Amino acid sequence: MFGELDYQHGTLENSYLFTGEQYDNNVGFYYLRARFYNPSIGRFQNMDTFPGMQFEPKSLHKYLYAHADPINNIDPSGMTPLTDFINTVRRFLPGNYTMPWVLGSFIHRAVCADIQRKNRGVMCDVALPSVKGVADVVLNNLEVYEIKPLGGVIDPEEQLQRYTNGTGLIRGKTPIRGYVKAPPPIFSMDVEYYTTAEPGVIRYMPRINGNFVMSTVVAGVTAYVAANRAALKIRFVIGGFAF
């Protein structure tokens, strides 16, 4: 359940196993970027620098993998599950802002806008009526990309297959990388984005580790609440992120 290999068929070596992450057969650990993960004990080898959140006791454990729930959570960054980010947002943002797809749409727009600023001829949210889809990013060389969260549950493969089927678009292979501040209603939160070995995929990760999320009340959060058709700006002082 925690990624320990019980048996295998055949002799073809594959180093990408549990949750699609890279396994180092020499040491018996998975490389999860910030830390190495030991599947035999379901724990990380190094202490998490994320201090945890008092309202989420499992986050206070410094070596636990995915809150001890690898069925429903993954931790691709070796820092903290994406659910920590969503749960923290839910405490301070109202209504539909707490829905993962809504938060993702804010971040998608910010990432694509940043790519447009840095590259000429980039188009965002490109409608493709012939295949009934909307491509996240299309470069001027007709390379197409989908923007997805690192560790997200939606596989971009089906979308990319449709977007490149008779449209003249090709899966992107141009290296893309950057950092961006998330837009309103999420303030002062760094988001890292980058291309991976998956052609046509740009992954992003909210920087919610270290000083970005604290268990004490230290940082500012701004939320927007609609009231009587007026935009009401409310500023909270809470821990670590900062939206």
Short mmCIF file of C-alpha atoms in Angstrom, two decimals:
data_model
loop_
_atom_site.label_atom_id
_atom_site.label_comp_id
_atom_site.label_asym_id
_atom_site.label_seq_id
_atom_site.Cartn_x
_atom_site.Cartn_y
_atom_site.Cartn_z
CA MET A 1 0.00 0.00 0.00
CA PHE A 2 2.91 2.34 0.73
CA GLY A 3 4.77 1.41 -2.44
CA GLU A 4 6.80 -1.61 -1.37
CA LEU A 5 7.32 -3.95 -4.31
CA ASP A 6 6.00 -7.45 -3.50
CA TYR A 7 6.81 -9.16 -6.79
CA GLN A 8 7.28 -8.49 -10.49
CA HIS A 9 6.93 -10.35 -13.78
CA GLY A 10 9.43 -10.25 -16.59
CA THR A 11 12.97 -8.93 -16.72
CA LEU A 12 12.44 -5.46 -18.20
CA GLU A 13 13.73 -2.94 -15.69
CA ASN A 14 11.48 0.01 -14.89
CA SER A 15 12.56 2.58 -12.34
CA TYR A 16 9.24 4.48 -12.34
CA LEU A 17 6.97 2.53 -10.02
CA PHE A 18 4.85 3.70 -7.05
CA THR A 19 2.71 6.71 -8.09
CA GLY A 20 4.93 6.95 -11.18
CA GLU A 21 7.91 8.18 -9.19
CA GLN A 22 11.55 7.22 -9.66
CA TYR A 23 12.77 4.29 -7.57
CA ASP A 24 16.46 3.91 -6.75
CA ASN A 25 17.05 0.17 -6.59
CA ASN A 26 20.52 0.63 -5.11
CA VAL A 27 19.25 2.19 -1.90
CA GLY A 28 15.63 1.05 -1.96
CA PHE A 29 14.17 4.57 -1.82
CA TYR A 30 11.97 6.74 -4.03
CA TYR A 31 13.23 10.12 -5.13
CA LEU A 32 10.53 12.68 -4.30
CA ARG A 33 12.55 15.83 -5.03
CA ALA A 34 12.82 17.42 -1.59
CA ARG A 35 13.39 14.11 0.20
CA PHE A 36 13.86 10.38 -0.29
CA TYR A 37 10.96 8.11 0.64
CA ASN A 38 11.41 4.62 2.14
CA PRO A 39 8.47 2.43 1.06
CA SER A 40 9.41 -0.42 3.40
CA ILE A 41 8.41 1.68 6.41
CA GLY A 42 6.12 4.23 4.77
CA ARG A 43 8.29 7.11 5.96
CA PHE A 44 10.64 9.73 4.57
CA GLN A 45 14.34 9.46 5.33
CA ASN A 46 14.70 13.13 6.23
CA MET A 47 12.70 15.44 8.44
CA ASP A 48 10.12 17.69 6.79
CA THR A 49 10.99 21.38 6.94
CA PHE A 50 7.27 22.18 6.84
CA PRO A 51 6.34 23.00 10.47
CA GLY A 52 2.80 21.70 10.16
CA MET A 53 -0.57 23.19 11.01
CA GLN A 54 -2.11 22.97 14.46
CA PHE A 55 -5.57 22.39 13.05
CA GLU A 56 -4.26 19.40 11.03
CA PRO A 57 -2.41 17.14 13.54
CA LYS A 58 -1.16 14.72 10.88
CA SER A 59 0.77 17.54 9.27
CA LEU A 60 2.86 17.86 12.44
CA HIS A 61 4.49 14.47 11.84
CA LYS A 62 7.89 15.18 10.31
CA TYR A 63 8.44 11.87 8.51
CA LEU A 64 4.95 10.64 7.61
CA TYR A 65 4.16 9.99 3.96
CA ALA A 66 0.93 11.51 2.58
CA HIS A 67 -0.70 11.69 6.03
CA ALA A 68 -0.45 7.89 6.26
CA ASP A 69 -3.17 7.65 3.60
CA PRO A 70 -1.49 6.67 0.31
CA ILE A 71 -4.84 5.54 -1.14
CA ASN A 72 -6.25 9.08 -1.23
CA ASN A 73 -3.10 11.24 -1.03
CA ILE A 74 0.25 11.47 -2.75
CA ASP A 75 3.25 13.63 -1.99
CA PRO A 76 5.19 14.17 -5.23
CA SER A 77 7.22 17.08 -3.88
CA GLY A 78 8.40 15.39 -0.69
CA MET A 79 7.08 18.38 1.24
CA THR A 80 3.37 18.21 1.96
CA PRO A 81 0.35 16.72 0.17
CA LEU A 82 -1.70 18.95 -2.11
CA THR A 83 -4.58 18.37 0.28
CA ASP A 84 -2.78 20.55 2.85
CA PHE A 85 -2.99 23.44 0.43
CA ILE A 86 -6.70 22.90 -0.25
CA ASN A 87 -7.55 22.42 3.43
CA THR A 88 -5.75 25.61 4.41
CA VAL A 89 -7.52 27.59 1.71
CA ARG A 90 -10.87 26.25 2.91
CA ARG A 91 -10.35 27.82 6.30
CA PHE A 92 -10.08 31.33 4.95
CA LEU A 93 -11.75 31.63 1.56
CA PRO A 94 -15.53 31.52 1.21
CA GLY A 95 -17.83 29.51 -0.99
CA ASN A 96 -16.66 28.20 -4.34
CA TYR A 97 -13.13 29.56 -3.83
CA THR A 98 -12.48 26.39 -1.81
CA MET A 99 -13.19 24.08 -4.75
CA PRO A 100 -9.95 22.63 -6.18
CA TRP A 101 -10.97 23.33 -9.79
CA VAL A 102 -11.70 26.97 -8.95
CA LEU A 103 -8.34 27.41 -7.24
CA GLY A 104 -6.72 25.65 -10.17
CA SER A 105 -8.34 28.05 -12.64
CA PHE A 106 -6.84 31.05 -10.82
CA ILE A 107 -3.40 29.45 -10.93
CA HIS A 108 -3.78 28.34 -14.57
CA ARG A 109 -4.50 31.89 -15.66
CA ALA A 110 -1.54 33.25 -13.71
CA VAL A 111 0.83 30.64 -15.14
CA CYS A 112 -0.30 31.18 -18.73
CA ALA A 113 -0.14 34.96 -18.37
CA ASP A 114 3.43 34.64 -17.12
CA ILE A 115 4.35 32.44 -20.09
CA GLN A 116 2.81 35.03 -22.42
CA ARG A 117 4.88 37.80 -20.85
CA LYS A 118 8.08 35.87 -21.42
CA ASN A 119 7.40 34.51 -24.92
CA ARG A 120 6.01 36.04 -28.10
CA GLY A 121 2.99 34.60 -29.83
CA VAL A 122 1.73 32.50 -26.92
CA MET A 123 -2.03 31.92 -26.80
CA CYS A 124 -4.01 30.84 -23.74
CA ASP A 125 -7.32 28.99 -23.51
CA VAL A 126 -7.44 28.23 -27.22
CA ALA A 127 -10.83 26.89 -28.30
CA LEU A 128 -10.66 23.83 -30.56
CA PRO A 129 -14.25 23.30 -31.75
CA SER A 130 -13.36 20.41 -34.05
CA VAL A 131 -12.26 18.29 -31.09
CA LYS A 132 -14.51 19.89 -28.49
CA GLY A 133 -11.79 21.18 -26.24
CA VAL A 134 -9.87 24.18 -24.98
CA ALA A 135 -6.08 23.96 -24.94
CA ASP A 136 -4.38 25.68 -22.02
CA VAL A 137 -1.31 26.95 -23.89
CA VAL A 138 -0.37 27.06 -27.58
CA LEU A 139 3.02 28.43 -28.68
CA ASN A 140 3.63 30.18 -31.99
CA ASN A 141 5.27 27.00 -33.32
CA LEU A 142 1.95 25.17 -32.73
CA GLU A 143 3.18 23.30 -29.68
CA VAL A 144 0.32 22.64 -27.28
CA TYR A 145 0.45 22.22 -23.50
CA GLU A 146 -1.90 21.33 -20.69
CA ILE A 147 -1.28 22.92 -17.28
CA LYS A 148 -1.75 20.46 -14.42
CA PRO A 149 -0.88 20.43 -10.70
CA LEU A 150 1.98 18.21 -9.62
CA GLY A 151 0.29 15.22 -8.03
CA GLY A 152 -3.09 16.04 -9.54
CA VAL A 153 -5.62 13.30 -10.26
CA ILE A 154 -6.54 14.30 -13.83
CA ASP A 155 -4.41 12.68 -16.52
CA PRO A 156 -3.72 15.12 -19.39
CA GLU A 157 -3.15 12.28 -21.87
CA GLU A 158 -6.72 12.09 -23.17
CA GLN A 159 -6.90 15.85 -23.67
CA LEU A 160 -3.58 16.02 -25.49
CA GLN A 161 -4.56 13.17 -27.79
CA ARG A 162 -7.69 15.06 -28.82
CA TYR A 163 -5.91 18.39 -29.20
CA THR A 164 -3.34 16.92 -31.59
CA ASN A 165 -5.79 14.85 -33.63
CA GLY A 166 -6.08 16.57 -37.00
CA THR A 167 -5.71 20.09 -35.61
CA GLY A 168 -2.14 20.74 -36.74
CA LEU A 169 -0.99 21.05 -33.13
CA ILE A 170 1.87 19.00 -31.73
CA ARG A 171 2.79 18.12 -28.18
CA GLY A 172 5.12 20.67 -26.70
CA LYS A 173 8.77 19.86 -26.13
CA THR A 174 10.08 23.39 -25.57
CA PRO A 175 11.45 23.74 -22.00
CA ILE A 176 9.28 26.11 -19.97
CA ARG A 177 9.90 27.09 -16.37
CA GLY A 178 9.06 29.93 -14.05
CA TYR A 179 7.62 31.28 -10.82
CA VAL A 180 4.53 33.39 -10.50
CA LYS A 181 2.48 35.04 -7.80
CA ALA A 182 -1.04 33.67 -7.72
CA PRO A 183 -3.72 36.24 -8.65
CA PRO A 184 -6.70 37.46 -6.61
CA PRO A 185 -8.29 36.13 -4.52
CA ILE A 186 -5.07 34.30 -3.68
CA PHE A 187 -2.27 36.68 -2.76
CA SER A 188 1.48 36.45 -2.20
CA MET A 189 1.69 32.72 -2.82
CA ASP A 190 4.51 31.54 -5.05
CA VAL A 191 3.66 28.96 -7.69
CA GLU A 192 6.46 27.11 -9.47
CA TYR A 193 5.72 25.73 -12.93
CA TYR A 194 7.84 23.72 -15.34
CA THR A 195 7.77 21.22 -18.20
CA THR A 196 8.62 17.60 -17.46
CA ALA A 197 9.49 14.50 -19.46
CA GLU A 198 5.81 14.31 -20.44
CA PRO A 199 5.48 16.03 -23.85
CA GLY A 200 2.84 18.71 -23.76
CA VAL A 201 2.51 18.95 -19.98
CA ILE A 202 3.34 21.89 -17.72
CA ARG A 203 3.22 21.00 -14.03
CA TYR A 204 2.78 23.52 -11.25
CA MET A 205 3.26 23.35 -7.51
CA PRO A 206 2.14 25.86 -4.87
CA ARG A 207 5.09 26.76 -2.69
CA ILE A 208 3.50 25.82 0.62
CA ASN A 209 6.60 24.54 2.35
CA GLY A 210 8.90 26.22 4.85
CA ASN A 211 8.07 29.86 5.39
CA PHE A 212 5.05 29.76 3.10
CA VAL A 213 2.88 27.83 5.55
CA MET A 214 3.31 28.24 9.28
CA SER A 215 1.37 26.77 12.18
CA THR A 216 1.35 30.10 13.97
CA VAL A 217 -0.37 33.33 13.10
CA VAL A 218 2.23 35.25 11.14
CA ALA A 219 1.21 36.02 7.59
CA GLY A 220 -1.41 37.96 5.78
CA VAL A 221 -4.27 36.53 3.81
CA THR A 222 -6.64 38.52 1.67
CA ALA A 223 -10.02 37.21 0.61
CA TYR A 224 -12.68 38.71 -1.54
CA VAL A 225 -16.31 38.31 -0.55
CA ALA A 226 -19.17 39.46 -2.74
CA ALA A 227 -21.78 41.37 -0.77
CA ASN A 228 -24.71 43.15 -2.38
CA ARG A 229 -22.85 43.16 -5.71
CA ALA A 230 -19.99 45.08 -4.13
CA ALA A 231 -16.47 43.74 -3.80
CA LEU A 232 -15.62 43.61 -0.13
CA LYS A 233 -11.94 43.19 0.61
CA ILE A 234 -11.15 41.50 3.91
CA ARG A 235 -7.66 41.07 5.28
CA PHE A 236 -6.88 38.30 7.73
CA VAL A 237 -3.65 37.68 9.60
CA ILE A 238 -2.98 33.97 9.63
CA GLY A 239 -0.14 31.60 9.17
CA GLY A 240 2.09 31.14 6.43
CA PHE A 241 0.70 31.18 3.09
CA ALA A 242 -0.33 33.86 2.00
CA PHE A 243 -2.96 34.27 -0.52
#
